[in-house]
Each structure stands twice: as structure tokens, then as C-alpha cells.
Amino acid sequence: MAVYIKPIPTLTGKVAEKFEKIARENEKKRGTVDFSREVEMTKRILEKSNLRRFK
């Protein structure tokens, strides 16, 4: 027995333009995550446990 696979809907017209505009705006606002604090904590933990093999 075959299972019907629904087609993926495609945005067209004004909806597609609006989606692209919002996507471009959000891409410009994109930020980064600073993990420096977590990295330092991990280094300290590994130094205390003598499991750190490289710097």
C-alpha cells in the first residue's frame, strides 16, 4: 500500500516578496554568541582534573 506524499507549498507573488524582505532584514540583524566565559570555565575544570592534553 502506497502512502501519498503531499507536495511542498511554494510561496509566490506578494507573499514570497514579503518573506524574502523579512528574511533579508533578519539576516542583517543576526548576532553572534560569545562562549569565551564557558571556554575559560572548561579550561579551568580540565586543568584541575589533569585531563587537558593540549592548549
Short mmCIF file of C-alpha atoms in Angstrom, two decimals:
data_model
loop_
_atom_site.label_atom_id
_atom_site.label_comp_id
_atom_site.label_asym_id
_atom_site.label_seq_id
_atom_site.Cartn_x
_atom_site.Cartn_y
_atom_site.Cartn_z
CA MET A 1 0.00 0.00 0.00
CA ALA A 2 1.50 3.31 -1.07
CA VAL A 3 1.46 6.41 1.13
CA TYR A 4 0.57 9.70 -0.52
CA ILE A 5 3.30 12.34 -0.11
CA LYS A 6 1.95 15.87 -0.04
CA PRO A 7 3.73 18.40 -2.25
CA ILE A 8 5.65 21.19 -0.51
CA PRO A 9 3.82 24.50 -0.84
CA THR A 10 5.66 27.24 -2.74
CA LEU A 11 5.38 30.92 -1.92
CA THR A 12 4.51 33.14 -4.86
CA GLY A 13 3.70 36.75 -5.57
CA LYS A 14 3.47 39.29 -2.77
CA VAL A 15 3.75 36.64 -0.07
CA ALA A 16 7.08 35.48 -1.48
CA GLU A 17 8.36 39.05 -1.76
CA LYS A 18 7.34 39.80 1.84
CA PHE A 19 9.03 36.60 3.05
CA GLU A 20 12.28 37.45 1.25
CA LYS A 21 12.23 41.01 2.59
CA ILE A 22 11.78 39.83 6.18
CA ALA A 23 14.47 37.16 5.72
CA ARG A 24 16.97 39.76 4.42
CA GLU A 25 16.20 42.12 7.32
CA ASN A 26 16.64 39.34 9.88
CA GLU A 27 19.89 38.26 8.26
CA LYS A 28 21.29 41.78 8.78
CA LYS A 29 20.27 41.71 12.46
CA ARG A 30 21.96 38.37 13.01
CA GLY A 31 24.16 38.31 16.08
CA THR A 32 26.88 36.10 17.42
CA VAL A 33 27.14 34.12 20.62
CA ASP A 34 30.13 34.72 22.90
CA PHE A 35 31.28 31.48 24.51
CA SER A 36 34.52 32.89 25.95
CA ARG A 37 33.26 32.59 29.54
CA GLU A 38 32.28 28.94 29.04
CA VAL A 39 35.62 28.18 27.37
CA GLU A 40 37.55 29.64 30.32
CA MET A 41 35.45 27.65 32.80
CA THR A 42 36.07 24.47 30.82
CA LYS A 43 39.82 25.12 30.71
CA ARG A 44 39.92 25.58 34.49
CA ILE A 45 37.95 22.38 35.08
CA LEU A 46 40.19 20.36 32.77
CA GLU A 47 43.37 21.77 34.33
CA LYS A 48 42.19 20.74 37.79
CA SER A 49 41.25 17.26 36.61
CA ASN A 50 44.55 16.69 34.74
CA LEU A 51 42.62 15.67 31.63
CA ARG A 52 43.75 18.57 29.50
CA ARG A 53 46.29 17.29 26.95
CA PHE A 54 46.76 20.32 24.73
CA LYS A 55 46.47 24.08 24.87
#
